[in-house]
Tab-separated table of C-alpha atoms in Angstrom:
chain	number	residue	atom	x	y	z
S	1	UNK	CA	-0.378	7.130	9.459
S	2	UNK	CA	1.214	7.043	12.937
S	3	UNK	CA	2.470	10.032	15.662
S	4	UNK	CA	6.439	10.460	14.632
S	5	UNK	CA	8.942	12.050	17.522
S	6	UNK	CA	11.239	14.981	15.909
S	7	UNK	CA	13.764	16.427	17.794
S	8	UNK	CA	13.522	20.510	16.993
S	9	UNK	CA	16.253	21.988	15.644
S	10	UNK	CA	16.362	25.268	17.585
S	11	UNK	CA	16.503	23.277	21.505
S	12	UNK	CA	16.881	19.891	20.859
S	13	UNK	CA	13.683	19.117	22.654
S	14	UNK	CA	11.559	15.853	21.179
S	15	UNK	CA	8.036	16.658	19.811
S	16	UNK	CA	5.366	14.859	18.901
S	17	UNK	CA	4.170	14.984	14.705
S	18	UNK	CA	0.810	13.919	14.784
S	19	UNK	CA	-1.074	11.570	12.786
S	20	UNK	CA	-3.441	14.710	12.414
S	21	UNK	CA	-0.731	17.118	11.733
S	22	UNK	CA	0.807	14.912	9.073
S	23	UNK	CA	-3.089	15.106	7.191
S	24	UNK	CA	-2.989	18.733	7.813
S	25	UNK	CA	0.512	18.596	6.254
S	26	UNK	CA	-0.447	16.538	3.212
S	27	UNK	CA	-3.705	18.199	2.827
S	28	UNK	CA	-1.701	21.874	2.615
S	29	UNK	CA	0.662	20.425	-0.209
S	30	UNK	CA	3.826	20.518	2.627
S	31	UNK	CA	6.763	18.409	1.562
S	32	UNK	CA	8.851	18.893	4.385
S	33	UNK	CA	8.451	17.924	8.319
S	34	UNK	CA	8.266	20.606	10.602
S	35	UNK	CA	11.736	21.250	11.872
S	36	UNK	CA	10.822	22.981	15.193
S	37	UNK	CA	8.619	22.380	18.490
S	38	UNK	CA	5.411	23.978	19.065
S	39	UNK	CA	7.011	26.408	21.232
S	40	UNK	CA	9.949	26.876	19.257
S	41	UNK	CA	7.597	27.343	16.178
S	42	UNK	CA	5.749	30.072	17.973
S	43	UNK	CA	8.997	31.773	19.065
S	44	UNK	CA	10.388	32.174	15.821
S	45	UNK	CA	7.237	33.396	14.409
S	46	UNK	CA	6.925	36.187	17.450
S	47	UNK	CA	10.211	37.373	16.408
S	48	UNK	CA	9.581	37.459	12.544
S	49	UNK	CA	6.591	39.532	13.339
S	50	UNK	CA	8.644	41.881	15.408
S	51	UNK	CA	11.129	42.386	13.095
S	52	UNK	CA	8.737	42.833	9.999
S	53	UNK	CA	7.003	45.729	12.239
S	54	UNK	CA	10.661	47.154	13.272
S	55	UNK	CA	11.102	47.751	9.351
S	56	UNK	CA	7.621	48.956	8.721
S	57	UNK	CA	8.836	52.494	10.626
């Protein structure tokens, strides 16, 4: 397996897939590439999180 470059969805910014990540990927049962950069990634998860508590009250 080799590193792929994806461009993320969200700002258009190229990211690195690692080798690695594509095990971790395969090893998790993931079908699909992720579609966002690491920062991106974190970002959207952040604001999931915030809006799951926002509901919780």
């Amino acid at each position: 397996m080799t590193d792929k470059t994806l461009t993320c969805r969200d700002c258009g910014k190229e990211f690195t897939f690692t080798a690695g990540e594509q095990e971790f990927y395969a090893e998790k049962g993931f079908e699909h590439e992720p579609t966002r950069c690491p920062e991106c990634r974190k970002a959207h998860k952040a604001q999931r999180a915030a809006m799951r508590n926002n509901n919780r009250r």
